[in-house]
């Protein structure tokens, strides 16, 4: 398919409209099937029950648009099959709250299926000499499965503020689509460009209902689907001819969720907690603790994601020094956002939610007792 401004707007528009129309339907369906998010702990940022079936809109917008424009491509059909299986996993998890081990095993099984059906990473650029390193079958298998499973979960882990996962995914997809567009003639990436545009359009169509204050959440179904599709589409087909673009670029574009995921793993190991156990130490939680509202925190992370997206574009054009400069700027902003004059670096230990809640309750009880005592003293003075 030839990529022109007209076709770009058409693909974005179709995906946007499908998601925009399906989202209100998902809001009506959610209570009927029990897909609602109840704020039962302080880790959640909302204080009322909200539907969490909005992933249906992202799923429908992406799959219908990609299927319509790219159905003839066999590897796109493989990606769509894997995306559908991952989406089903997410929906079941939203409804039944599956055990982490079951979800992980299912994701690995889908990643293995994708590898077996021909979508794999088998070339890495040799930066120490001419040519490329061709990976052995075993290493190719491990790298591909880890890549798919890892990126699939990064989007889900940052889905903690209104509009954060959808907006970050849209930025990432648009950046990869742009890179695919500018290198299309060289590496034959028109397919990747179209698929990423469909993914971005679906996120943008869902975002008006999900941005703070959110009317609906995408749930694990939408978040896992987005992560999986970004992971698979970024290494599909001819994109593998340049693994710098196929692997390094998505890593840079997804720097925020990848950093947040990596930091969460380290934090939980240090605290001797299960890696899959939720806590209140993610980037978005830290921004909220620093006093930023949801909208400002999300916009800050959008900005940093966009900076890293532009760095990825520069990397794809071999402008490495310029890309490093942007990465340094993004790191400085992260430092500024996450620290204050009294703290040189963010604390690695996560907030102990139960302990903090007990401490807060105790403080409120003491304050109430003091207020009661003060009231009694005033009454005594009036009597005198």
CSV table of C-alpha atoms in Angstrom, one decimal:
chain,number,residue,atom,x,y,z
A,1,UNK,CA,0.0,0.0,0.0
A,2,UNK,CA,1.4,3.4,-1.0
A,3,UNK,CA,1.6,5.7,2.0
A,4,UNK,CA,0.5,9.3,1.3
A,5,UNK,CA,-0.9,12.0,3.5
A,6,UNK,CA,-4.4,11.1,2.3
A,7,UNK,CA,-3.9,7.4,3.2
A,8,UNK,CA,-2.4,8.3,6.6
A,9,UNK,CA,-5.4,10.5,7.5
A,10,UNK,CA,-7.8,7.8,6.2
A,11,UNK,CA,-6.2,5.1,8.3
A,12,UNK,CA,-6.1,7.3,11.4
A,13,UNK,CA,-9.6,8.5,10.8
A,14,UNK,CA,-11.1,5.0,10.4
A,15,UNK,CA,-9.4,3.6,13.5
A,16,UNK,CA,-10.3,6.8,15.5
A,17,UNK,CA,-14.0,6.7,14.6
A,18,UNK,CA,-14.4,3.0,15.3
A,19,UNK,CA,-12.8,3.3,18.8
A,20,UNK,CA,-14.8,6.5,19.4
A,21,UNK,CA,-18.1,4.9,18.6
A,22,UNK,CA,-17.4,1.6,20.4
A,23,UNK,CA,-16.2,3.1,23.6
A,24,UNK,CA,-19.7,4.3,24.8
A,25,UNK,CA,-21.0,0.8,24.0
A,26,UNK,CA,-18.3,-0.7,26.1
A,27,UNK,CA,-19.3,1.6,29.0
A,28,UNK,CA,-22.8,0.2,28.8
A,29,UNK,CA,-21.7,-3.4,28.5
A,30,UNK,CA,-19.2,-3.3,31.4
A,31,UNK,CA,-21.6,-3.3,34.4
A,32,UNK,CA,-23.6,-6.1,32.9
A,33,UNK,CA,-20.6,-8.5,32.7
A,34,UNK,CA,-19.0,-7.3,36.0
A,35,UNK,CA,-16.1,-5.4,34.3
A,36,UNK,CA,-15.9,-2.6,36.7
A,37,UNK,CA,-13.0,-1.1,38.8
A,38,UNK,CA,-13.9,-0.7,42.5
A,39,UNK,CA,-11.4,1.6,44.4
A,40,UNK,CA,-10.7,-0.9,47.2
A,41,UNK,CA,-7.1,0.3,48.1
A,42,UNK,CA,-5.1,3.5,48.2
A,43,UNK,CA,-3.0,2.5,45.2
A,44,UNK,CA,-5.9,3.4,43.0
A,45,UNK,CA,-6.3,7.1,42.0
A,46,UNK,CA,-10.0,7.1,41.5
A,47,UNK,CA,-12.7,7.2,44.3
A,48,UNK,CA,-15.7,5.9,42.4
A,49,UNK,CA,-16.6,2.7,40.5
A,50,UNK,CA,-15.6,3.0,36.9
A,51,UNK,CA,-16.2,0.6,33.9
A,52,UNK,CA,-13.0,-1.1,32.7
A,53,UNK,CA,-14.1,-2.7,29.4
A,54,UNK,CA,-12.8,0.2,27.2
A,55,UNK,CA,-10.1,-2.1,25.8
A,56,UNK,CA,-12.9,-3.4,23.5
A,57,UNK,CA,-12.8,-0.1,21.6
A,58,UNK,CA,-9.0,-0.2,21.2
A,59,UNK,CA,-9.2,-3.8,20.1
A,60,UNK,CA,-12.0,-3.2,17.6
A,61,UNK,CA,-10.5,-0.1,16.1
A,62,UNK,CA,-7.1,-1.7,15.6
A,63,UNK,CA,-8.3,-5.1,14.4
A,64,UNK,CA,-11.0,-3.9,12.0
A,65,UNK,CA,-8.7,-1.2,10.4
A,66,UNK,CA,-5.7,-3.5,10.2
A,67,UNK,CA,-7.8,-6.3,8.8
A,68,UNK,CA,-9.4,-4.1,6.2
A,69,UNK,CA,-6.1,-2.6,4.9
A,70,UNK,CA,-3.6,-5.4,5.5
A,71,UNK,CA,-5.4,-8.7,5.4
A,72,UNK,CA,-3.4,-10.0,2.4
A,73,UNK,CA,-0.2,-9.9,4.5
A,74,UNK,CA,0.2,-13.4,6.2
A,75,UNK,CA,2.3,-12.1,9.0
A,76,UNK,CA,-0.2,-9.4,9.8
A,77,UNK,CA,-2.8,-12.2,10.2
A,78,UNK,CA,-0.4,-13.9,12.6
A,79,UNK,CA,-0.1,-10.7,14.6
A,80,UNK,CA,-3.9,-10.3,14.7
A,81,UNK,CA,-4.4,-13.9,15.9
A,82,UNK,CA,-1.9,-13.3,18.7
A,83,UNK,CA,-3.5,-10.0,19.5
A,84,UNK,CA,-6.9,-11.6,19.8
A,85,UNK,CA,-5.6,-14.3,22.1
A,86,UNK,CA,-3.8,-11.8,24.4
A,87,UNK,CA,-7.0,-9.6,24.4
A,88,UNK,CA,-9.0,-12.6,25.6
A,89,UNK,CA,-6.5,-13.2,28.4
A,90,UNK,CA,-6.8,-9.6,29.5
A,91,UNK,CA,-10.6,-9.7,29.5
A,92,UNK,CA,-10.7,-12.9,31.5
A,93,UNK,CA,-8.2,-11.4,34.0
A,94,UNK,CA,-10.5,-8.3,34.3
A,95,UNK,CA,-13.4,-10.5,35.2
A,96,UNK,CA,-11.8,-13.3,37.2
A,97,UNK,CA,-8.5,-11.8,38.5
A,98,UNK,CA,-6.3,-14.6,37.3
A,99,UNK,CA,-3.2,-15.7,39.1
A,100,UNK,CA,0.0,-14.0,37.9
A,101,UNK,CA,1.6,-17.4,37.0
A,102,UNK,CA,-1.3,-18.3,34.8
A,103,UNK,CA,-1.1,-15.0,32.9
A,104,UNK,CA,2.6,-15.3,32.5
A,105,UNK,CA,2.4,-18.9,31.2
A,106,UNK,CA,-0.3,-17.9,28.7
A,107,UNK,CA,1.7,-15.0,27.4
A,108,UNK,CA,4.8,-17.2,26.9
A,109,UNK,CA,2.7,-19.7,25.1
A,110,UNK,CA,1.3,-17.0,22.7
A,111,UNK,CA,4.9,-15.7,22.2
A,112,UNK,CA,6.1,-19.2,21.3
A,113,UNK,CA,3.3,-19.5,18.8
A,114,UNK,CA,4.2,-16.2,17.2
A,115,UNK,CA,7.8,-17.3,17.0
A,116,UNK,CA,6.8,-20.7,15.5
A,117,UNK,CA,4.7,-18.9,12.8
A,118,UNK,CA,7.7,-16.9,11.6
A,119,UNK,CA,7.8,-13.6,13.5
A,120,UNK,CA,11.2,-13.5,15.2
A,121,UNK,CA,14.3,-11.5,15.9
A,122,UNK,CA,17.2,-13.2,14.2
A,123,UNK,CA,19.7,-10.5,13.3
A,124,UNK,CA,21.5,-8.0,15.5
A,125,UNK,CA,23.8,-5.3,14.1
A,126,UNK,CA,27.5,-5.8,14.8
A,127,UNK,CA,28.7,-2.5,16.3
A,128,UNK,CA,32.3,-3.8,16.7
A,129,UNK,CA,32.9,-4.6,13.1
A,130,UNK,CA,31.4,-5.0,9.6
A,131,UNK,CA,28.3,-7.1,9.0
A,132,UNK,CA,25.6,-8.5,11.4
A,133,UNK,CA,25.5,-11.2,14.0
A,134,UNK,CA,23.1,-14.0,13.0
A,135,UNK,CA,21.6,-15.4,16.2
A,136,UNK,CA,21.5,-19.1,16.8
A,137,UNK,CA,18.0,-20.7,16.9
A,138,UNK,CA,18.1,-21.0,20.7
A,139,UNK,CA,19.1,-17.4,21.2
A,140,UNK,CA,16.7,-16.2,18.6
A,141,UNK,CA,13.9,-18.0,20.3
A,142,UNK,CA,14.8,-16.7,23.8
A,143,UNK,CA,15.2,-13.1,22.6
A,144,UNK,CA,11.9,-13.1,20.6
A,145,UNK,CA,9.9,-14.6,23.5
A,146,UNK,CA,11.4,-12.2,26.1
A,147,UNK,CA,10.8,-9.2,23.8
A,148,UNK,CA,7.1,-10.1,23.2
A,149,UNK,CA,6.3,-11.0,26.8
A,150,UNK,CA,8.3,-8.0,28.2
A,151,UNK,CA,6.8,-5.3,26.0
A,152,UNK,CA,3.3,-6.8,26.4
A,153,UNK,CA,3.5,-6.2,30.2
A,154,UNK,CA,5.1,-2.7,30.1
A,155,UNK,CA,2.0,-1.0,29.0
A,156,UNK,CA,-0.1,-2.8,31.5
A,157,UNK,CA,2.2,-1.8,34.4
A,158,UNK,CA,2.0,2.0,33.5
A,159,UNK,CA,-1.8,1.9,33.3
A,160,UNK,CA,-2.3,3.6,36.6
A,161,UNK,CA,-3.5,7.2,35.7
A,162,UNK,CA,-6.3,8.3,33.5
A,163,UNK,CA,-5.2,8.4,29.9
A,164,UNK,CA,-1.5,7.4,30.6
A,165,UNK,CA,-1.4,4.0,28.9
A,166,UNK,CA,-3.6,5.1,25.9
A,167,UNK,CA,-1.6,8.3,25.3
A,168,UNK,CA,1.8,6.8,25.8
A,169,UNK,CA,0.9,4.0,23.4
A,170,UNK,CA,-0.4,6.5,20.8
A,171,UNK,CA,2.8,8.4,21.0
A,172,UNK,CA,4.9,5.3,20.6
A,173,UNK,CA,2.8,4.0,17.7
A,174,UNK,CA,3.0,7.3,15.9
A,175,UNK,CA,6.7,7.6,16.3
A,176,UNK,CA,7.3,4.0,15.0
A,177,UNK,CA,4.8,4.7,12.1
A,178,UNK,CA,6.7,7.8,11.2
A,179,UNK,CA,10.1,6.0,11.3
A,180,UNK,CA,8.5,3.2,9.1
A,181,UNK,CA,7.3,5.9,6.7
A,182,UNK,CA,10.6,7.7,6.3
A,183,UNK,CA,12.4,4.4,5.7
A,184,UNK,CA,9.7,2.7,3.8
A,185,UNK,CA,11.4,2.8,0.4
A,186,UNK,CA,14.6,1.4,1.9
A,187,UNK,CA,13.3,-1.4,4.1
A,188,UNK,CA,9.8,-1.9,2.8
A,189,UNK,CA,8.0,-0.8,6.0
A,190,UNK,CA,4.7,0.4,4.6
A,191,UNK,CA,2.9,-2.5,6.4
A,192,UNK,CA,4.3,-1.5,9.7
A,193,UNK,CA,3.4,2.1,9.1
A,194,UNK,CA,-0.2,1.3,8.4
A,195,UNK,CA,-0.6,-1.1,11.4
A,196,UNK,CA,0.9,1.4,13.8
A,197,UNK,CA,-1.3,4.2,12.4
A,198,UNK,CA,-4.3,2.0,13.1
A,199,UNK,CA,-3.1,1.3,16.6
A,200,UNK,CA,-2.5,5.0,17.3
A,201,UNK,CA,-5.9,6.0,15.8
A,202,UNK,CA,-7.6,3.5,18.1
A,203,UNK,CA,-5.9,4.9,21.2
A,204,UNK,CA,-6.7,8.5,20.2
A,205,UNK,CA,-10.4,7.5,19.6
A,206,UNK,CA,-10.5,6.0,23.1
A,207,UNK,CA,-8.6,8.8,24.9
A,208,UNK,CA,-11.5,11.4,25.1
A,209,UNK,CA,-13.3,9.0,27.4
A,210,UNK,CA,-10.2,7.9,29.3
A,211,UNK,CA,-8.4,11.2,29.9
A,212,UNK,CA,-8.9,12.7,33.4
A,213,UNK,CA,-11.5,12.5,34.8
A,214,UNK,CA,-12.0,9.1,33.1
A,215,UNK,CA,-15.4,7.8,32.2
A,216,UNK,CA,-13.9,4.3,31.5
A,217,UNK,CA,-10.7,2.3,31.8
A,218,UNK,CA,-9.2,0.1,29.1
A,219,UNK,CA,-8.6,-2.7,31.6
A,220,UNK,CA,-6.0,-5.4,31.3
A,221,UNK,CA,-7.6,-6.5,28.0
A,222,UNK,CA,-6.7,-3.2,26.3
A,223,UNK,CA,-3.3,-2.7,28.0
A,224,UNK,CA,-2.0,-6.2,27.3
A,225,UNK,CA,-3.3,-6.0,23.7
A,226,UNK,CA,-1.5,-2.6,23.1
A,227,UNK,CA,1.8,-3.9,24.5
A,228,UNK,CA,1.6,-7.1,22.5
A,229,UNK,CA,0.8,-5.4,19.2
A,230,UNK,CA,3.6,-2.8,19.6
A,231,UNK,CA,6.0,-5.7,20.4
A,232,UNK,CA,5.0,-7.8,17.5
A,233,UNK,CA,4.5,-5.1,14.8
A,234,UNK,CA,7.9,-3.5,15.6
A,235,UNK,CA,9.7,-6.7,14.5
A,236,UNK,CA,7.4,-7.9,11.8
A,237,UNK,CA,8.4,-8.7,8.2
A,238,UNK,CA,11.0,-6.6,6.4
A,239,UNK,CA,11.6,-4.4,9.4
A,240,UNK,CA,14.1,-7.1,10.5
A,241,UNK,CA,16.5,-5.9,7.7
A,242,UNK,CA,17.5,-3.2,10.1
A,243,UNK,CA,17.4,-4.4,13.7
A,244,UNK,CA,18.6,-1.0,14.9
A,245,UNK,CA,15.2,0.2,13.7
A,246,UNK,CA,13.4,-3.0,14.7
A,247,UNK,CA,14.5,-3.3,18.3
A,248,UNK,CA,16.5,-0.3,19.5
A,249,UNK,CA,13.9,2.2,18.2
A,250,UNK,CA,11.0,0.7,20.1
A,251,UNK,CA,13.1,0.4,23.2
A,252,UNK,CA,13.8,4.1,23.0
A,253,UNK,CA,10.2,5.0,22.2
A,254,UNK,CA,9.0,2.9,25.1
A,255,UNK,CA,11.7,4.2,27.4
A,256,UNK,CA,9.3,5.4,30.1
A,257,UNK,CA,7.3,2.2,30.5
A,258,UNK,CA,10.4,0.0,30.2
A,259,UNK,CA,12.3,2.1,32.8
A,260,UNK,CA,9.3,2.0,35.1
A,261,UNK,CA,9.0,-1.8,34.7
A,262,UNK,CA,12.7,-2.4,35.3
A,263,UNK,CA,12.7,-0.1,38.3
A,264,UNK,CA,9.6,-1.9,39.7
A,265,UNK,CA,11.3,-5.3,39.4
A,266,UNK,CA,14.5,-4.0,41.2
A,267,UNK,CA,12.4,-2.4,43.9
A,268,UNK,CA,10.4,-5.5,44.6
A,269,UNK,CA,13.5,-7.7,44.7
A,270,UNK,CA,15.1,-5.2,47.2
A,271,UNK,CA,11.9,-5.2,49.3
A,272,UNK,CA,11.7,-9.0,49.0
A,273,UNK,CA,8.3,-8.9,47.4
A,274,UNK,CA,6.9,-11.0,44.6
A,275,UNK,CA,7.8,-9.4,41.2
A,276,UNK,CA,4.2,-9.5,40.0
A,277,UNK,CA,2.8,-7.9,43.3
A,278,UNK,CA,1.4,-4.4,42.8
A,279,UNK,CA,2.8,-1.5,44.9
A,280,UNK,CA,2.7,2.3,45.0
A,281,UNK,CA,6.2,3.0,43.7
A,282,UNK,CA,5.6,3.5,39.9
A,283,UNK,CA,6.6,6.8,38.2
A,284,UNK,CA,3.0,8.0,38.1
A,285,UNK,CA,2.5,7.3,41.8
A,286,UNK,CA,5.7,9.3,42.6
A,287,UNK,CA,4.5,12.2,40.6
A,288,UNK,CA,1.2,12.2,42.4
A,289,UNK,CA,3.0,12.0,45.8
A,290,UNK,CA,5.0,15.0,44.7
A,291,UNK,CA,1.8,17.0,44.5
A,292,UNK,CA,1.0,16.9,40.8
A,293,UNK,CA,-2.5,16.3,39.8
A,294,UNK,CA,-3.5,13.4,37.5
A,295,UNK,CA,-3.6,15.6,34.4
A,296,UNK,CA,-0.3,17.3,35.0
A,297,UNK,CA,1.4,14.1,35.9
A,298,UNK,CA,0.1,12.4,32.7
A,299,UNK,CA,1.1,15.4,30.5
A,300,UNK,CA,4.6,15.3,32.0
A,301,UNK,CA,4.9,11.7,31.1
A,302,UNK,CA,3.5,12.4,27.6
A,303,UNK,CA,6.1,15.0,27.1
A,304,UNK,CA,9.0,12.8,28.1
A,305,UNK,CA,7.6,10.0,25.9
A,306,UNK,CA,7.5,12.4,23.0
A,307,UNK,CA,11.1,13.5,23.6
A,308,UNK,CA,12.2,9.8,23.6
A,309,UNK,CA,10.1,9.2,20.5
A,310,UNK,CA,12.0,12.0,18.7
A,311,UNK,CA,15.3,10.5,19.9
A,312,UNK,CA,14.2,7.2,18.3
A,313,UNK,CA,13.5,9.0,15.0
A,314,UNK,CA,17.1,10.5,15.2
A,315,UNK,CA,18.6,7.1,15.9
A,316,UNK,CA,16.8,5.6,12.9
A,317,UNK,CA,18.5,8.3,10.8
A,318,UNK,CA,21.9,7.5,12.5
A,319,UNK,CA,22.0,10.9,14.3
A,320,UNK,CA,23.2,9.3,17.5
A,321,UNK,CA,24.7,12.4,19.1
A,322,UNK,CA,21.4,14.4,18.6
A,323,UNK,CA,19.5,11.4,20.0
A,324,UNK,CA,21.7,11.2,23.1
A,325,UNK,CA,21.2,15.0,23.7
A,326,UNK,CA,17.4,14.4,23.8
A,327,UNK,CA,17.8,11.4,26.0
A,328,UNK,CA,19.8,13.5,28.5
A,329,UNK,CA,17.1,16.2,28.4
A,330,UNK,CA,14.4,13.5,29.2
A,331,UNK,CA,16.5,12.1,32.0
A,332,UNK,CA,17.0,15.6,33.5
A,333,UNK,CA,13.2,16.2,33.4
A,334,UNK,CA,12.6,12.9,35.1
A,335,UNK,CA,15.1,13.9,37.8
A,336,UNK,CA,13.4,17.2,38.3
A,337,UNK,CA,9.9,15.7,38.4
A,338,UNK,CA,10.7,12.9,40.8
A,339,UNK,CA,13.0,14.7,43.3
A,340,UNK,CA,12.9,17.7,45.5
A,341,UNK,CA,15.6,19.7,47.3
A,342,UNK,CA,15.5,17.3,50.3
A,343,UNK,CA,16.0,14.2,48.2
A,344,UNK,CA,18.8,13.6,45.8
A,345,UNK,CA,17.4,10.5,44.2
A,346,UNK,CA,14.0,8.7,44.3
A,347,UNK,CA,13.7,6.2,47.2
A,348,UNK,CA,14.0,2.6,45.9
A,349,UNK,CA,11.7,1.3,48.6
A,350,UNK,CA,8.1,1.4,47.7
A,351,UNK,CA,5.4,2.8,49.9
A,352,UNK,CA,4.0,0.3,52.3
A,353,UNK,CA,0.3,0.9,51.7
A,354,UNK,CA,-1.0,-0.9,54.8
A,355,UNK,CA,1.5,0.9,57.1
A,356,UNK,CA,0.8,4.3,55.5
A,357,UNK,CA,-3.0,3.8,56.0
A,358,UNK,CA,-2.5,2.8,59.7
A,359,UNK,CA,-0.3,5.9,60.2
A,360,UNK,CA,-2.8,8.1,58.5
A,361,UNK,CA,-5.7,6.6,60.6
A,362,UNK,CA,-3.6,7.1,63.8
A,363,UNK,CA,-2.9,10.8,62.9
A,364,UNK,CA,-6.6,11.4,62.2
A,365,UNK,CA,-7.5,9.8,65.5
A,366,UNK,CA,-5.1,11.9,67.5
A,367,UNK,CA,-6.3,15.0,65.7
A,368,UNK,CA,-9.9,14.1,66.6
A,369,UNK,CA,-9.0,13.6,70.2
A,370,UNK,CA,-7.2,16.9,70.4
A,371,UNK,CA,-10.1,18.6,68.8
A,372,UNK,CA,-12.5,17.0,71.3
A,373,UNK,CA,-10.2,18.0,74.2
A,374,UNK,CA,-10.0,21.5,72.9
A,375,UNK,CA,-13.8,21.7,72.7
A,376,UNK,CA,-14.1,20.4,76.3
A,377,UNK,CA,-11.6,23.1,77.6
A,378,UNK,CA,-13.5,25.8,75.8
A,379,UNK,CA,-16.8,24.6,77.5
A,380,UNK,CA,-15.1,24.7,80.9
A,381,UNK,CA,-13.8,28.2,80.4
A,382,UNK,CA,-17.3,29.4,79.3
A,383,UNK,CA,-18.8,27.9,82.4
A,384,UNK,CA,-16.2,29.7,84.6
